[in-house]
Short mmCIF file of C-alpha atoms in Angstrom, two decimals:
data_model
loop_
_atom_site.label_atom_id
_atom_site.label_comp_id
_atom_site.label_asym_id
_atom_site.label_seq_id
_atom_site.Cartn_x
_atom_site.Cartn_y
_atom_site.Cartn_z
CA SER A 55 -28.38 114.23 2.51
CA TYR A 56 -29.55 116.44 5.07
CA ALA A 57 -31.73 113.24 6.63
CA PRO A 58 -29.57 111.41 10.01
CA ARG A 59 -27.23 108.42 8.29
CA LEU A 60 -24.98 106.37 10.22
CA ARG A 61 -21.39 106.59 8.81
CA HIS A 62 -18.84 104.99 11.18
CA ALA A 63 -20.53 102.63 14.51
CA PHE A 64 -17.55 100.12 15.38
CA VAL A 65 -16.16 98.36 18.49
CA THR A 66 -12.66 97.43 18.84
CA TYR A 67 -11.23 94.35 21.57
CA ASN A 68 -7.33 94.43 21.38
CA LYS A 69 -6.37 93.48 17.54
CA TRP A 70 -10.51 92.89 16.27
CA LEU A 71 -12.84 95.76 14.96
CA PHE A 72 -16.54 95.32 14.62
CA GLY A 73 -18.78 97.02 13.09
CA GLN A 74 -18.99 99.76 10.26
CA THR A 75 -15.95 102.14 9.14
CA TRP A 76 -13.55 102.49 6.14
CA MET A 77 -13.19 99.67 3.85
CA THR A 78 -10.44 98.23 5.29
CA PHE A 79 -9.30 98.68 0.97
CA PHE A 80 -9.64 102.21 1.03
CA ASN A 81 -6.95 104.37 2.48
CA VAL A 82 -8.23 107.46 3.95
CA GLY A 83 -4.55 108.78 4.31
CA ALA A 84 -4.35 109.16 0.76
CA LEU A 85 -7.26 111.24 0.35
CA PRO A 86 -6.72 114.86 -1.49
CA GLU A 87 -7.27 117.69 0.80
CA ASN A 88 -10.25 119.36 -1.61
CA LEU A 89 -13.03 120.92 -0.97
CA ASP A 90 -15.31 118.19 -2.38
CA PHE A 91 -14.21 115.79 -0.03
CA VAL A 92 -14.25 112.19 -1.36
CA GLY A 93 -12.16 114.60 -4.18
CA PRO A 94 -11.64 112.66 -7.32
CA ALA A 95 -14.53 110.68 -6.85
CA GLU A 96 -13.97 109.30 -10.22
CA SER A 97 -10.66 107.40 -10.02
CA THR A 98 -10.56 106.84 -6.00
CA ILE A 99 -11.29 103.57 -3.88
CA PHE A 100 -13.69 105.06 -1.36
CA GLY A 101 -16.94 104.08 1.11
CA ARG A 102 -17.93 102.46 4.34
CA GLN A 103 -19.24 99.43 4.98
CA ALA A 104 -19.77 96.64 8.40
CA MET A 105 -17.10 94.22 8.70
CA ILE A 106 -14.78 92.06 10.98
CA ARG A 107 -11.34 94.12 11.05
CA TYR A 108 -7.58 92.34 12.46
CA THR A 109 -4.83 94.01 12.57
CA SER A 110 -1.49 92.98 13.58
CA GLY A 111 1.36 95.05 13.41
CA ASN A 112 1.08 96.86 9.72
CA TRP A 113 -1.12 94.68 8.35
CA GLN A 114 -4.82 94.25 8.51
CA PHE A 115 -6.67 91.10 7.49
CA ALA A 116 -10.94 92.23 6.96
CA LEU A 117 -13.72 90.46 5.61
CA GLU A 118 -16.82 92.40 4.57
CA ASN A 119 -19.97 93.18 3.76
CA PRO A 120 -21.16 91.75 0.17
CA GLU A 121 -22.79 93.27 -2.19
CA THR A 122 -22.98 93.16 -6.72
CA THR A 123 -23.74 96.24 -8.87
CA ILE A 124 -24.65 94.34 -12.72
CA THR A 125 -25.24 95.73 -15.88
CA PRO A 126 -28.39 93.83 -17.47
CA TYR A 127 -27.59 92.13 -21.00
CA GLY A 128 -27.36 94.43 -23.66
CA GLY A 129 -27.29 97.97 -21.00
CA GLY A 130 -29.88 99.50 -18.59
CA GLY A 131 -30.28 100.38 -15.29
CA ARG A 132 -28.18 99.29 -13.04
CA ILE A 133 -29.29 95.88 -11.09
CA VAL A 134 -27.83 95.55 -7.45
CA THR A 135 -27.87 92.27 -5.10
CA ASP A 136 -27.52 90.96 -1.88
CA ASP A 137 -27.15 87.50 -3.20
CA ASN A 138 -23.85 86.68 -2.43
CA ASN A 139 -22.72 83.69 -0.33
CA VAL A 140 -19.26 84.62 0.93
CA PRO A 141 -17.51 87.59 2.00
CA ASP A 142 -15.55 90.16 0.56
CA VAL A 143 -11.73 89.39 1.79
CA VAL A 144 -9.18 91.98 2.19
CA LEU A 145 -5.98 92.22 3.00
CA ARG A 146 -3.89 95.23 3.60
CA TYR A 147 -0.11 96.26 4.45
CA ASN A 148 0.78 99.90 5.39
CA LEU A 149 3.96 101.28 5.93
CA LYS A 150 4.96 104.57 7.78
CA GLY A 151 7.86 107.11 8.33
CA ASP A 152 8.67 110.49 8.46
CA TRP A 153 8.40 111.00 4.83
CA GLY A 154 4.88 110.01 4.91
CA SER A 155 3.47 106.49 3.97
CA PHE A 156 2.85 104.09 1.86
CA THR A 157 0.14 101.55 1.66
CA ALA A 158 -1.20 98.15 -0.18
CA ALA A 159 -4.28 95.93 -0.65
CA GLY A 160 -6.05 93.72 -2.47
CA ILE A 161 -9.04 92.38 -2.55
CA TYR A 162 -11.20 89.37 -3.52
CA ARG A 163 -14.58 88.13 -3.25
CA GLN A 164 -17.88 86.82 -4.63
CA LEU A 165 -20.10 88.42 -7.52
CA ARG A 166 -23.30 86.47 -7.03
CA TYR A 167 -26.69 87.05 -9.05
CA GLU A 168 -30.11 84.91 -8.59
CA ASN A 169 -33.25 86.07 -10.51
CA SER A 170 -35.32 82.60 -11.04
CA ALA A 171 -38.19 84.03 -12.91
CA ALA A 172 -34.96 85.14 -15.58
CA GLY A 173 -33.52 82.09 -15.34
CA ILE A 174 -30.05 83.29 -13.27
CA ASP A 175 -28.07 81.88 -11.34
CA ASP A 176 -24.55 82.15 -12.02
CA SER A 177 -21.66 83.80 -9.06
CA THR A 178 -18.13 84.97 -10.58
CA ASN A 179 -14.82 86.04 -8.94
CA SER A 180 -13.66 89.37 -8.85
CA TYR A 181 -10.51 91.06 -7.88
CA GLY A 182 -8.11 94.11 -7.59
CA ILE A 183 -5.88 95.75 -5.99
CA SER A 184 -4.91 99.40 -4.82
CA LEU A 185 -0.87 101.65 -4.09
CA SER A 186 -1.07 104.15 -2.76
CA GLY A 187 0.60 106.31 -0.27
CA LYS A 188 1.65 109.80 1.21
CA PHE A 189 5.17 111.83 0.37
CA VAL A 190 5.84 114.47 2.32
CA PHE A 191 8.90 117.32 1.44
CA GLY A 192 11.32 119.02 3.68
CA ASN A 193 9.24 121.95 2.82
CA LYS A 194 6.03 120.47 4.15
CA ASP A 195 4.15 120.83 1.24
CA ASP A 196 2.89 116.41 0.40
CA PHE A 197 1.51 114.33 -2.54
CA ARG A 198 -0.61 112.39 -1.81
CA TRP A 199 -1.89 109.75 -4.59
CA MET A 200 -3.65 105.76 -5.45
CA ALA A 201 -3.38 103.92 -8.11
CA SER A 202 -5.84 100.63 -8.20
CA THR A 203 -7.11 98.40 -10.69
CA GLY A 204 -8.90 95.11 -10.67
CA LYS A 205 -11.74 92.87 -12.50
CA GLY A 206 -14.89 93.93 -10.82
CA LEU A 207 -13.82 96.45 -9.05
CA GLY A 208 -18.13 97.81 -8.73
CA ARG A 209 -18.68 99.49 -6.00
CA TYR A 210 -15.21 100.41 -4.87
CA MET A 211 -13.75 102.46 -7.94
CA GLY A 212 -14.96 105.10 -8.11
CA LEU A 213 -18.00 105.55 -6.58
CA ASN A 214 -18.96 102.93 -8.67
CA THR A 215 -18.93 104.37 -11.91
CA ALA A 216 -18.81 101.21 -13.67
CA ASN A 217 -20.72 97.87 -12.59
CA GLY A 218 -18.84 94.62 -11.37
CA ALA A 219 -20.14 92.49 -13.75
CA VAL A 220 -22.46 92.84 -16.96
CA ILE A 221 -25.41 89.60 -17.67
CA ASP A 222 -24.03 87.66 -21.53
CA GLY A 223 -26.04 85.91 -23.98
CA ASP A 224 -26.44 82.97 -21.81
CA GLY A 225 -27.26 84.57 -18.68
CA ASP A 226 -23.62 84.54 -16.66
CA LEU A 227 -21.37 86.70 -15.22
CA GLN A 228 -18.41 88.61 -17.27
CA THR A 229 -16.78 90.71 -14.75
CA ILE A 230 -15.81 94.64 -16.14
CA ASP A 231 -12.11 95.51 -15.83
CA SER A 232 -12.04 99.20 -14.52
CA THR A 233 -8.79 101.41 -13.02
CA GLY A 234 -8.49 104.84 -11.81
CA ILE A 235 -5.59 106.29 -10.69
CA PHE A 236 -4.79 109.71 -9.28
CA GLY A 237 -1.88 112.74 -7.91
CA SER A 238 -2.70 115.39 -5.70
CA TYR A 239 -0.39 118.14 -5.04
CA ARG A 240 -0.36 119.96 -1.26
CA HIS A 241 1.63 123.32 -1.14
CA LEU A 242 1.89 125.80 1.86
CA TRP A 243 2.17 129.26 0.95
CA SER A 244 2.19 129.98 4.17
CA ASP A 245 1.14 129.40 7.79
CA LYS A 246 -2.92 130.53 6.71
CA TRP A 247 -2.70 129.82 3.23
CA ARG A 248 -2.33 126.65 1.07
CA SER A 249 -3.54 124.69 -2.07
CA ASN A 250 -4.01 121.76 -4.06
CA LEU A 251 -3.68 119.92 -6.75
CA THR A 252 -5.79 117.04 -7.87
CA LEU A 253 -6.11 115.27 -11.25
CA GLY A 254 -8.23 112.40 -11.52
CA TYR A 255 -8.71 109.47 -14.56
CA LEU A 256 -10.65 106.35 -14.99
CA MET A 257 -10.41 103.48 -17.18
CA VAL A 258 -13.22 100.99 -17.66
CA ASP A 259 -12.80 98.10 -20.50
CA ASN A 260 -16.78 97.23 -21.24
CA ASP A 261 -17.57 94.70 -23.82
CA THR A 262 -19.83 96.37 -25.08
CA ASP A 263 -21.72 93.42 -27.37
CA LEU A 264 -22.97 92.17 -23.71
CA THR A 265 -23.21 96.53 -22.74
CA GLY A 266 -24.05 98.20 -25.65
CA LEU A 267 -22.65 101.98 -25.68
CA GLY A 268 -24.13 103.78 -22.82
CA VAL A 269 -21.71 103.12 -20.01
CA THR A 270 -18.52 104.58 -19.11
CA LYS A 271 -15.40 104.38 -20.82
CA GLU A 272 -13.78 107.32 -19.23
CA ALA A 273 -14.02 109.96 -16.72
CA SER A 274 -11.24 112.80 -15.82
CA SER A 275 -11.14 115.76 -13.52
CA VAL A 276 -8.77 118.82 -12.46
CA HIS A 277 -9.45 120.63 -9.22
CA PHE A 278 -7.12 123.32 -7.80
CA ASN A 279 -8.79 125.05 -4.45
CA LEU A 280 -6.94 128.13 -2.41
CA ILE A 281 -7.80 127.69 1.52
CA TYR A 282 -7.49 129.40 4.49
CA SER A 283 -7.09 129.26 8.23
CA PRO A 284 -7.39 131.76 10.57
CA GLN A 285 -7.69 129.76 13.14
CA PRO A 286 -6.25 125.94 13.96
CA LYS A 287 -9.28 123.78 12.42
CA LEU A 288 -11.13 126.91 10.92
CA ASP A 289 -10.75 126.75 6.77
CA PHE A 290 -12.64 128.66 4.21
CA GLY A 291 -11.52 127.67 0.95
CA ALA A 292 -12.61 128.62 -2.45
CA GLU A 293 -12.39 125.27 -5.29
CA ILE A 294 -12.86 125.05 -9.77
CA MET A 295 -13.35 121.58 -10.71
CA TYR A 296 -13.24 120.33 -14.64
CA ALA A 297 -14.38 117.08 -15.24
CA ASP A 298 -14.92 114.68 -18.50
CA ARG A 299 -17.24 111.56 -18.68
CA GLU A 300 -16.87 109.67 -22.09
CA ILE A 301 -19.66 106.74 -22.81
CA GLU A 302 -18.78 104.04 -25.67
CA SER A 303 -21.10 105.51 -28.14
CA GLY A 304 -18.09 108.26 -28.19
CA ASN A 305 -20.13 110.67 -27.04
CA ASP A 306 -19.74 113.05 -23.65
CA GLY A 307 -19.58 115.76 -21.85
CA ASN A 308 -17.98 117.75 -18.82
CA LEU A 309 -18.94 120.51 -16.25
CA THR A 310 -16.85 123.10 -14.78
CA ARG A 311 -17.86 123.84 -11.13
CA LEU A 312 -17.23 126.20 -8.76
CA GLN A 313 -17.54 125.88 -5.03
CA PHE A 314 -16.68 127.23 -1.62
CA SER A 315 -16.55 126.24 1.43
CA ALA A 316 -16.20 127.28 5.54
CA LYS A 317 -15.25 123.69 7.95
CA TYR A 318 -14.71 123.08 11.82
CA ALA A 319 -12.99 120.25 12.29
CA PHE A 320 -13.08 119.11 16.31
#
């Protein structure tokens, strides 16, 4: 958007962090170098939120802002609730070396919805795991990747392509399973020219008796770009993307997008 937004605002003291920044469940270091910053939007963990985080060596532990996204019984517009009693809990391990980096993260959280008018007051548990990393080759090329899966990941996965839970006929919450994976290879043609090829895929396991047939079943994307850096920190790029989305009814749609950008990093 054009309106200013608060993305990062936090303080650190010794091993503690308080405030809003990248989700601990999200490894920003594995994000591909795409012109669209999110990259494979359907298949990556991505987001920022308020938290308390403790870091000790390679380990990180965080309590983060909870929020639940829900599909109504039979399908319909997304319900977003703030009824959670406990924060989202994340445990993460980071490993780095000359070869690159590797991150393993696990999340456990509560999904909750209260609606007295509809006679709904229920909660369920959600959990997931995300493995990601970056491997650096001898010629300075690199490969970045992420594989994430879980029950009720909702807003954590693919910019909330699928909600965390669906309401069943009894007014109870049932988690929605999802799995996302992407890989991206970056090749340096010279000191000033480089390209990235990125592939992403998302699969959602919906109970269509509850969600209906209008929800996402799977989505995928392919990105290829060419970036020119005439000076350090200055980039000009062009990128083409092809993406496809299929819903449970079998209907699908696709898009092809050509994007240009100019960026100065400071």
